[in-house]
Amino acid sequence: MTDLTGKTIAVLATDGFEQSELTEPKRRLEAMGARVDVVSLPGKDSIRGWDKKDWGEAVPVDKVLGQVAASDYDALVLPGGVINPDHLRQEVTAVDFVKAFAAADKPVAAICHGPWMLVESGLAKGRKLTSWGSLKTDLSNAGAQWQDSEVVVDGNIITSRNPGDIPAFSEAIANAVAG
């Protein structure tokens, strides 16, 4: 197992994140020794997940946008769920947070509908990416080359399709952070 002791990872999310796409990578990365902070919008003490077909469990928010910077972290994780990234991509501070990781050449990992944040932040253009299948056209229109793969790593951008890809997604994040 990859040792991430001393590494810090931000997970940017708000209400409506896909439950397993936040909690499972967080659990796996913490098991490797990383500190993982759930970062959300101001005014949020906790955020509620979407668990397949209904509301899931609440997750505590560790930090809020405006209190953190990309320089505080070694990587950024963007979970999916339809509601979560659709709301975040309308928030300038959230988009700027994603852009700051890219500008610092730090890993940005997005799963399922999370790549919508890559589109909004301009990071999709010229990249090989994957996502939930319904985002294929969105990513292609944003200039990405979409692939139907468990995990795609293109430079500092890591993408996966769905909850079934979480083991490979988490391992790719760990390798990027450790490397």
mmCIF file with all atom_site columns, C-alpha atoms in Angstrom:
data_model
loop_
_atom_site.group_PDB
_atom_site.id
_atom_site.type_symbol
_atom_site.label_atom_id
_atom_site.label_alt_id
_atom_site.label_comp_id
_atom_site.label_asym_id
_atom_site.label_entity_id
_atom_site.label_seq_id
_atom_site.pdbx_PDB_ins_code
_atom_site.Cartn_x
_atom_site.Cartn_y
_atom_site.Cartn_z
_atom_site.occupancy
_atom_site.B_iso_or_equiv
_atom_site.pdbx_formal_charge
_atom_site.auth_seq_id
_atom_site.auth_comp_id
_atom_site.auth_asym_id
_atom_site.auth_atom_id
_atom_site.pdbx_PDB_model_num
ATOM 1   C CA . MET A 1 1   ? 0.000   0.000  0.000   1.00 0.00 ? 1   MET A CA 1
ATOM 2   C CA . THR A 1 2   ? 1.196   3.511  -0.859  1.00 0.00 ? 2   THR A CA 1
ATOM 3   C CA . ASP A 1 3   ? 2.306   5.591  2.143   1.00 0.00 ? 3   ASP A CA 1
ATOM 4   C CA . LEU A 1 4   ? 0.681   9.038  2.167   1.00 0.00 ? 4   LEU A CA 1
ATOM 5   C CA . THR A 1 5   ? 1.782   10.030 5.658   1.00 0.00 ? 5   THR A CA 1
ATOM 6   C CA . GLY A 1 6   ? 2.195   13.801 5.830   1.00 0.00 ? 6   GLY A CA 1
ATOM 7   C CA . LYS A 1 7   ? 0.114   14.409 2.691   1.00 0.00 ? 7   LYS A CA 1
ATOM 8   C CA . THR A 1 8   ? -3.067  16.476 2.704   1.00 0.00 ? 8   THR A CA 1
ATOM 9   C CA . ILE A 1 9   ? -5.904  16.095 0.230   1.00 0.00 ? 9   ILE A CA 1
ATOM 10  C CA . ALA A 1 10  ? -8.970  18.293 -0.259  1.00 0.00 ? 10  ALA A CA 1
ATOM 11  C CA . VAL A 1 11  ? -12.309 16.861 -1.350  1.00 0.00 ? 11  VAL A CA 1
ATOM 12  C CA . LEU A 1 12  ? -14.465 19.674 -2.767  1.00 0.00 ? 12  LEU A CA 1
ATOM 13  C CA . ALA A 1 13  ? -18.176 18.920 -2.469  1.00 0.00 ? 13  ALA A CA 1
ATOM 14  C CA . THR A 1 14  ? -21.583 20.236 -1.510  1.00 0.00 ? 14  THR A CA 1
ATOM 15  C CA . ASP A 1 15  ? -25.029 18.726 -0.968  1.00 0.00 ? 15  ASP A CA 1
ATOM 16  C CA . GLY A 1 16  ? -25.910 16.054 -3.502  1.00 0.00 ? 16  GLY A CA 1
ATOM 17  C CA . PHE A 1 17  ? -22.478 14.425 -3.860  1.00 0.00 ? 17  PHE A CA 1
ATOM 18  C CA . GLU A 1 18  ? -22.635 10.722 -4.715  1.00 0.00 ? 18  GLU A CA 1
ATOM 19  C CA . GLN A 1 19  ? -22.205 9.114  -1.286  1.00 0.00 ? 19  GLN A CA 1
ATOM 20  C CA . SER A 1 20  ? -19.645 6.452  -2.179  1.00 0.00 ? 20  SER A CA 1
ATOM 21  C CA . GLU A 1 21  ? -17.629 8.776  -4.431  1.00 0.00 ? 21  GLU A CA 1
ATOM 22  C CA . LEU A 1 22  ? -16.751 10.981 -1.457  1.00 0.00 ? 22  LEU A CA 1
ATOM 23  C CA . THR A 1 23  ? -16.701 8.580  1.476   1.00 0.00 ? 23  THR A CA 1
ATOM 24  C CA . GLU A 1 24  ? -14.862 5.657  -0.139  1.00 0.00 ? 24  GLU A CA 1
ATOM 25  C CA . PRO A 1 25  ? -11.887 7.532  -1.679  1.00 0.00 ? 25  PRO A CA 1
ATOM 26  C CA . LYS A 1 26  ? -11.648 9.517  1.578   1.00 0.00 ? 26  LYS A CA 1
ATOM 27  C CA . ARG A 1 27  ? -11.551 6.305  3.616   1.00 0.00 ? 27  ARG A CA 1
ATOM 28  C CA . ARG A 1 28  ? -8.994  4.676  1.302   1.00 0.00 ? 28  ARG A CA 1
ATOM 29  C CA . LEU A 1 29  ? -6.676  7.707  1.224   1.00 0.00 ? 29  LEU A CA 1
ATOM 30  C CA . GLU A 1 30  ? -6.864  8.120  5.004   1.00 0.00 ? 30  GLU A CA 1
ATOM 31  C CA . ALA A 1 31  ? -6.010  4.419  5.395   1.00 0.00 ? 31  ALA A CA 1
ATOM 32  C CA . MET A 1 32  ? -2.804  5.178  3.448   1.00 0.00 ? 32  MET A CA 1
ATOM 33  C CA . GLY A 1 33  ? -1.952  7.942  5.942   1.00 0.00 ? 33  GLY A CA 1
ATOM 34  C CA . ALA A 1 34  ? -3.249  11.094 4.222   1.00 0.00 ? 34  ALA A CA 1
ATOM 35  C CA . ARG A 1 35  ? -5.210  13.784 5.981   1.00 0.00 ? 35  ARG A CA 1
ATOM 36  C CA . VAL A 1 36  ? -8.345  14.361 3.908   1.00 0.00 ? 36  VAL A CA 1
ATOM 37  C CA . ASP A 1 37  ? -10.398 17.535 4.402   1.00 0.00 ? 37  ASP A CA 1
ATOM 38  C CA . VAL A 1 38  ? -13.937 17.889 3.112   1.00 0.00 ? 38  VAL A CA 1
ATOM 39  C CA . VAL A 1 39  ? -14.093 21.440 1.734   1.00 0.00 ? 39  VAL A CA 1
ATOM 40  C CA . SER A 1 40  ? -17.429 23.059 0.935   1.00 0.00 ? 40  SER A CA 1
ATOM 41  C CA . LEU A 1 41  ? -19.218 26.351 0.524   1.00 0.00 ? 41  LEU A CA 1
ATOM 42  C CA . PRO A 1 42  ? -19.371 28.941 3.314   1.00 0.00 ? 42  PRO A CA 1
ATOM 43  C CA . GLY A 1 43  ? -22.172 28.360 5.805   1.00 0.00 ? 43  GLY A CA 1
ATOM 44  C CA . LYS A 1 44  ? -21.980 24.564 5.570   1.00 0.00 ? 44  LYS A CA 1
ATOM 45  C CA . ASP A 1 45  ? -21.195 22.553 8.719   1.00 0.00 ? 45  ASP A CA 1
ATOM 46  C CA . SER A 1 46  ? -22.128 19.326 6.970   1.00 0.00 ? 46  SER A CA 1
ATOM 47  C CA . ILE A 1 47  ? -23.218 18.234 3.508   1.00 0.00 ? 47  ILE A CA 1
ATOM 48  C CA . ARG A 1 48  ? -25.650 15.506 2.578   1.00 0.00 ? 48  ARG A CA 1
ATOM 49  C CA . GLY A 1 49  ? -24.886 12.835 0.048   1.00 0.00 ? 49  GLY A CA 1
ATOM 50  C CA . TRP A 1 50  ? -27.022 11.204 -2.600  1.00 0.00 ? 50  TRP A CA 1
ATOM 51  C CA . ASP A 1 51  ? -27.010 7.431  -2.195  1.00 0.00 ? 51  ASP A CA 1
ATOM 52  C CA . LYS A 1 52  ? -28.009 5.887  -5.534  1.00 0.00 ? 52  LYS A CA 1
ATOM 53  C CA . LYS A 1 53  ? -31.732 6.807  -5.584  1.00 0.00 ? 53  LYS A CA 1
ATOM 54  C CA . ASP A 1 54  ? -32.347 8.878  -2.465  1.00 0.00 ? 54  ASP A CA 1
ATOM 55  C CA . TRP A 1 55  ? -30.667 11.191 0.021   1.00 0.00 ? 55  TRP A CA 1
ATOM 56  C CA . GLY A 1 56  ? -27.823 9.565  1.912   1.00 0.00 ? 56  GLY A CA 1
ATOM 57  C CA . GLU A 1 57  ? -25.829 10.385 5.001   1.00 0.00 ? 57  GLU A CA 1
ATOM 58  C CA . ALA A 1 58  ? -24.453 13.748 6.061   1.00 0.00 ? 58  ALA A CA 1
ATOM 59  C CA . VAL A 1 59  ? -20.682 14.240 6.079   1.00 0.00 ? 59  VAL A CA 1
ATOM 60  C CA . PRO A 1 60  ? -19.015 16.882 8.274   1.00 0.00 ? 60  PRO A CA 1
ATOM 61  C CA . VAL A 1 61  ? -17.346 19.797 6.499   1.00 0.00 ? 61  VAL A CA 1
ATOM 62  C CA . ASP A 1 62  ? -13.777 20.360 7.681   1.00 0.00 ? 62  ASP A CA 1
ATOM 63  C CA . LYS A 1 63  ? -13.049 23.631 5.861   1.00 0.00 ? 63  LYS A CA 1
ATOM 64  C CA . VAL A 1 64  ? -14.938 26.124 3.728   1.00 0.00 ? 64  VAL A CA 1
ATOM 65  C CA . LEU A 1 65  ? -13.896 27.925 0.576   1.00 0.00 ? 65  LEU A CA 1
ATOM 66  C CA . GLY A 1 66  ? -12.286 31.204 1.502   1.00 0.00 ? 66  GLY A CA 1
ATOM 67  C CA . GLN A 1 67  ? -10.481 29.599 4.473   1.00 0.00 ? 67  GLN A CA 1
ATOM 68  C CA . VAL A 1 68  ? -8.289  27.338 2.337   1.00 0.00 ? 68  VAL A CA 1
ATOM 69  C CA . ALA A 1 69  ? -5.980  27.571 -0.646  1.00 0.00 ? 69  ALA A CA 1
ATOM 70  C CA . ALA A 1 70  ? -4.540  25.055 -3.070  1.00 0.00 ? 70  ALA A CA 1
ATOM 71  C CA . SER A 1 71  ? -1.182  25.644 -1.371  1.00 0.00 ? 71  SER A CA 1
ATOM 72  C CA . ASP A 1 72  ? -2.622  23.961 1.761   1.00 0.00 ? 72  ASP A CA 1
ATOM 73  C CA . TYR A 1 73  ? -3.002  20.635 -0.089  1.00 0.00 ? 73  TYR A CA 1
ATOM 74  C CA . ASP A 1 74  ? -1.176  18.072 -2.168  1.00 0.00 ? 74  ASP A CA 1
ATOM 75  C CA . ALA A 1 75  ? -4.194  17.126 -4.318  1.00 0.00 ? 75  ALA A CA 1
ATOM 76  C CA . LEU A 1 76  ? -7.878  17.798 -4.969  1.00 0.00 ? 76  LEU A CA 1
ATOM 77  C CA . VAL A 1 77  ? -10.679 15.237 -5.349  1.00 0.00 ? 77  VAL A CA 1
ATOM 78  C CA . LEU A 1 78  ? -13.976 16.099 -7.064  1.00 0.00 ? 78  LEU A CA 1
ATOM 79  C CA . PRO A 1 79  ? -16.712 13.541 -6.365  1.00 0.00 ? 79  PRO A CA 1
ATOM 80  C CA . GLY A 1 80  ? -19.692 13.259 -8.658  1.00 0.00 ? 80  GLY A CA 1
ATOM 81  C CA . GLY A 1 81  ? -23.394 12.971 -8.186  1.00 0.00 ? 81  GLY A CA 1
ATOM 82  C CA . VAL A 1 82  ? -25.421 15.092 -10.563 1.00 0.00 ? 82  VAL A CA 1
ATOM 83  C CA . ILE A 1 83  ? -26.431 17.769 -8.019  1.00 0.00 ? 83  ILE A CA 1
ATOM 84  C CA . ASN A 1 84  ? -23.024 18.379 -6.435  1.00 0.00 ? 84  ASN A CA 1
ATOM 85  C CA . PRO A 1 85  ? -20.870 19.424 -9.435  1.00 0.00 ? 85  PRO A CA 1
ATOM 86  C CA . ASP A 1 86  ? -23.789 21.149 -11.137 1.00 0.00 ? 86  ASP A CA 1
ATOM 87  C CA . HIS A 1 87  ? -24.108 23.458 -8.119  1.00 0.00 ? 87  HIS A CA 1
ATOM 88  C CA . LEU A 1 88  ? -20.351 23.898 -7.568  1.00 0.00 ? 88  LEU A CA 1
ATOM 89  C CA . ARG A 1 89  ? -19.632 24.851 -11.186 1.00 0.00 ? 89  ARG A CA 1
ATOM 90  C CA . GLN A 1 90  ? -21.858 27.904 -10.681 1.00 0.00 ? 90  GLN A CA 1
ATOM 91  C CA . GLU A 1 91  ? -19.764 29.079 -7.714  1.00 0.00 ? 91  GLU A CA 1
ATOM 92  C CA . VAL A 1 92  ? -16.812 31.259 -8.755  1.00 0.00 ? 92  VAL A CA 1
ATOM 93  C CA . THR A 1 93  ? -14.844 30.439 -5.592  1.00 0.00 ? 93  THR A CA 1
ATOM 94  C CA . ALA A 1 94  ? -15.200 26.699 -6.267  1.00 0.00 ? 94  ALA A CA 1
ATOM 95  C CA . VAL A 1 95  ? -14.095 27.031 -9.893  1.00 0.00 ? 95  VAL A CA 1
ATOM 96  C CA . ASP A 1 96  ? -11.164 29.237 -8.856  1.00 0.00 ? 96  ASP A CA 1
ATOM 97  C CA . PHE A 1 97  ? -10.149 26.648 -6.231  1.00 0.00 ? 97  PHE A CA 1
ATOM 98  C CA . VAL A 1 98  ? -9.956  23.974 -8.947  1.00 0.00 ? 98  VAL A CA 1
ATOM 99  C CA . LYS A 1 99  ? -8.012  26.296 -11.255 1.00 0.00 ? 99  LYS A CA 1
ATOM 100 C CA . ALA A 1 100 ? -5.494  27.012 -8.479  1.00 0.00 ? 100 ALA A CA 1
ATOM 101 C CA . PHE A 1 101 ? -4.624  23.307 -8.167  1.00 0.00 ? 101 PHE A CA 1
ATOM 102 C CA . ALA A 1 102 ? -4.058  23.076 -11.906 1.00 0.00 ? 102 ALA A CA 1
ATOM 103 C CA . ALA A 1 103 ? -1.943  26.254 -11.910 1.00 0.00 ? 103 ALA A CA 1
ATOM 104 C CA . ALA A 1 104 ? 0.222   24.721 -9.163  1.00 0.00 ? 104 ALA A CA 1
ATOM 105 C CA . ASP A 1 105 ? 0.498   21.474 -11.179 1.00 0.00 ? 105 ASP A CA 1
ATOM 106 C CA . LYS A 1 106 ? -1.086  19.495 -8.355  1.00 0.00 ? 106 LYS A CA 1
ATOM 107 C CA . PRO A 1 107 ? -3.239  16.411 -8.990  1.00 0.00 ? 107 PRO A CA 1
ATOM 108 C CA . VAL A 1 108 ? -6.925  17.062 -9.645  1.00 0.00 ? 108 VAL A CA 1
ATOM 109 C CA . ALA A 1 109 ? -9.039  13.900 -9.568  1.00 0.00 ? 109 ALA A CA 1
ATOM 110 C CA . ALA A 1 110 ? -12.684 13.834 -10.712 1.00 0.00 ? 110 ALA A CA 1
ATOM 111 C CA . ILE A 1 111 ? -15.107 10.917 -10.847 1.00 0.00 ? 111 ILE A CA 1
ATOM 112 C CA . CYS A 1 112 ? -18.528 10.392 -12.442 1.00 0.00 ? 112 CYS A CA 1
ATOM 113 C CA . HIS A 1 113 ? -20.111 13.849 -12.933 1.00 0.00 ? 113 HIS A CA 1
ATOM 114 C CA . GLY A 1 114 ? -17.140 15.542 -11.182 1.00 0.00 ? 114 GLY A CA 1
ATOM 115 C CA . PRO A 1 115 ? -15.473 16.279 -14.561 1.00 0.00 ? 115 PRO A CA 1
ATOM 116 C CA . TRP A 1 116 ? -18.090 18.999 -15.093 1.00 0.00 ? 116 TRP A CA 1
ATOM 117 C CA . MET A 1 117 ? -15.766 21.031 -12.844 1.00 0.00 ? 117 MET A CA 1
ATOM 118 C CA . LEU A 1 118 ? -12.931 20.347 -15.292 1.00 0.00 ? 118 LEU A CA 1
ATOM 119 C CA . VAL A 1 119 ? -15.090 21.725 -18.100 1.00 0.00 ? 119 VAL A CA 1
ATOM 120 C CA . GLU A 1 120 ? -16.064 24.817 -16.115 1.00 0.00 ? 120 GLU A CA 1
ATOM 121 C CA . SER A 1 121 ? -12.493 25.535 -15.027 1.00 0.00 ? 121 SER A CA 1
ATOM 122 C CA . GLY A 1 122 ? -11.097 25.120 -18.553 1.00 0.00 ? 122 GLY A CA 1
ATOM 123 C CA . LEU A 1 123 ? -9.052  22.034 -17.626 1.00 0.00 ? 123 LEU A CA 1
ATOM 124 C CA . ALA A 1 124 ? -10.784 19.631 -20.016 1.00 0.00 ? 124 ALA A CA 1
ATOM 125 C CA . LYS A 1 125 ? -9.431  21.139 -23.228 1.00 0.00 ? 125 LYS A CA 1
ATOM 126 C CA . GLY A 1 126 ? -6.781  19.000 -24.867 1.00 0.00 ? 126 GLY A CA 1
ATOM 127 C CA . ARG A 1 127 ? -6.987  16.283 -22.191 1.00 0.00 ? 127 ARG A CA 1
ATOM 128 C CA . LYS A 1 128 ? -7.791  12.581 -22.280 1.00 0.00 ? 128 LYS A CA 1
ATOM 129 C CA . LEU A 1 129 ? -10.619 12.110 -19.772 1.00 0.00 ? 129 LEU A CA 1
ATOM 130 C CA . THR A 1 130 ? -13.342 9.736  -18.707 1.00 0.00 ? 130 THR A CA 1
ATOM 131 C CA . SER A 1 131 ? -16.584 10.288 -16.797 1.00 0.00 ? 131 SER A CA 1
ATOM 132 C CA . TRP A 1 132 ? -20.102 9.027  -16.347 1.00 0.00 ? 132 TRP A CA 1
ATOM 133 C CA . GLY A 1 133 ? -21.218 8.217  -19.894 1.00 0.00 ? 133 GLY A CA 1
ATOM 134 C CA . SER A 1 134 ? -23.733 11.071 -20.168 1.00 0.00 ? 134 SER A CA 1
ATOM 135 C CA . LEU A 1 135 ? -20.896 13.633 -19.897 1.00 0.00 ? 135 LEU A CA 1
ATOM 136 C CA . LYS A 1 136 ? -19.142 12.315 -23.016 1.00 0.00 ? 136 LYS A CA 1
ATOM 137 C CA . THR A 1 137 ? -20.624 15.038 -25.246 1.00 0.00 ? 137 THR A CA 1
ATOM 138 C CA . ASP A 1 138 ? -19.989 17.784 -22.676 1.00 0.00 ? 138 ASP A CA 1
ATOM 139 C CA . LEU A 1 139 ? -16.345 16.785 -22.332 1.00 0.00 ? 139 LEU A CA 1
ATOM 140 C CA . SER A 1 140 ? -15.892 16.403 -26.096 1.00 0.00 ? 140 SER A CA 1
ATOM 141 C CA . ASN A 1 141 ? -17.455 19.826 -26.697 1.00 0.00 ? 141 ASN A CA 1
ATOM 142 C CA . ALA A 1 142 ? -15.010 21.249 -24.139 1.00 0.00 ? 142 ALA A CA 1
ATOM 143 C CA . GLY A 1 143 ? -12.110 19.889 -26.207 1.00 0.00 ? 143 GLY A CA 1
ATOM 144 C CA . ALA A 1 144 ? -11.377 16.662 -24.314 1.00 0.00 ? 144 ALA A CA 1
ATOM 145 C CA . GLN A 1 145 ? -10.777 13.264 -25.835 1.00 0.00 ? 145 GLN A CA 1
ATOM 146 C CA . TRP A 1 146 ? -13.261 11.049 -23.953 1.00 0.00 ? 146 TRP A CA 1
ATOM 147 C CA . GLN A 1 147 ? -12.359 7.437  -23.183 1.00 0.00 ? 147 GLN A CA 1
ATOM 148 C CA . ASP A 1 148 ? -14.472 4.670  -21.681 1.00 0.00 ? 148 ASP A CA 1
ATOM 149 C CA . SER A 1 149 ? -11.862 3.495  -19.167 1.00 0.00 ? 149 SER A CA 1
ATOM 150 C CA . GLU A 1 150 ? -11.799 2.663  -15.461 1.00 0.00 ? 150 GLU A CA 1
ATOM 151 C CA . VAL A 1 151 ? -9.296  5.434  -14.815 1.00 0.00 ? 151 VAL A CA 1
ATOM 152 C CA . VAL A 1 152 ? -7.564  7.904  -17.128 1.00 0.00 ? 152 VAL A CA 1
ATOM 153 C CA . VAL A 1 153 ? -4.464  9.814  -16.052 1.00 0.00 ? 153 VAL A CA 1
ATOM 154 C CA . ASP A 1 154 ? -3.419  12.727 -18.255 1.00 0.00 ? 154 ASP A CA 1
ATOM 155 C CA . GLY A 1 155 ? -0.664  14.711 -16.600 1.00 0.00 ? 155 GLY A CA 1
ATOM 156 C CA . ASN A 1 156 ? -1.985  15.950 -13.277 1.00 0.00 ? 156 ASN A CA 1
ATOM 157 C CA . ILE A 1 157 ? -5.650  15.206 -14.166 1.00 0.00 ? 157 ILE A CA 1
ATOM 158 C CA . ILE A 1 158 ? -7.149  11.888 -13.018 1.00 0.00 ? 158 ILE A CA 1
ATOM 159 C CA . THR A 1 159 ? -10.671 10.809 -14.003 1.00 0.00 ? 159 THR A CA 1
ATOM 160 C CA . SER A 1 160 ? -12.906 7.784  -13.476 1.00 0.00 ? 160 SER A CA 1
ATOM 161 C CA . ARG A 1 161 ? -16.404 6.806  -14.594 1.00 0.00 ? 161 ARG A CA 1
ATOM 162 C CA . ASN A 1 162 ? -18.453 5.573  -11.644 1.00 0.00 ? 162 ASN A CA 1
ATOM 163 C CA . PRO A 1 163 ? -18.470 4.041  -8.138  1.00 0.00 ? 163 PRO A CA 1
ATOM 164 C CA . GLY A 1 164 ? -17.275 0.712  -9.533  1.00 0.00 ? 164 GLY A CA 1
ATOM 165 C CA . ASP A 1 165 ? -14.002 2.442  -10.479 1.00 0.00 ? 165 ASP A CA 1
ATOM 166 C CA . ILE A 1 166 ? -13.269 3.765  -6.965  1.00 0.00 ? 166 ILE A CA 1
ATOM 167 C CA . PRO A 1 167 ? -10.458 1.272  -6.164  1.00 0.00 ? 167 PRO A CA 1
ATOM 168 C CA . ALA A 1 168 ? -8.521  2.203  -9.341  1.00 0.00 ? 168 ALA A CA 1
ATOM 169 C CA . PHE A 1 169 ? -9.419  5.899  -8.889  1.00 0.00 ? 169 PHE A CA 1
ATOM 170 C CA . SER A 1 170 ? -8.128  5.945  -5.311  1.00 0.00 ? 170 SER A CA 1
ATOM 171 C CA . GLU A 1 171 ? -4.932  4.112  -6.280  1.00 0.00 ? 171 GLU A CA 1
ATOM 172 C CA . ALA A 1 172 ? -4.263  6.588  -9.111  1.00 0.00 ? 172 ALA A CA 1
ATOM 173 C CA . ILE A 1 173 ? -4.710  9.497  -6.686  1.00 0.00 ? 173 ILE A CA 1
ATOM 174 C CA . ALA A 1 174 ? -2.360  7.859  -4.188  1.00 0.00 ? 174 ALA A CA 1
ATOM 175 C CA . ASN A 1 175 ? 0.281   7.252  -6.862  1.00 0.00 ? 175 ASN A CA 1
ATOM 176 C CA . ALA A 1 176 ? 0.057   10.866 -8.060  1.00 0.00 ? 176 ALA A CA 1
ATOM 177 C CA . VAL A 1 177 ? 0.329   12.266 -4.539  1.00 0.00 ? 177 VAL A CA 1
ATOM 178 C CA . ALA A 1 178 ? 3.178   9.930  -3.539  1.00 0.00 ? 178 ALA A CA 1
ATOM 179 C CA . GLY A 1 179 ? 5.070   10.501 -6.807  1.00 0.00 ? 179 GLY A CA 1
#
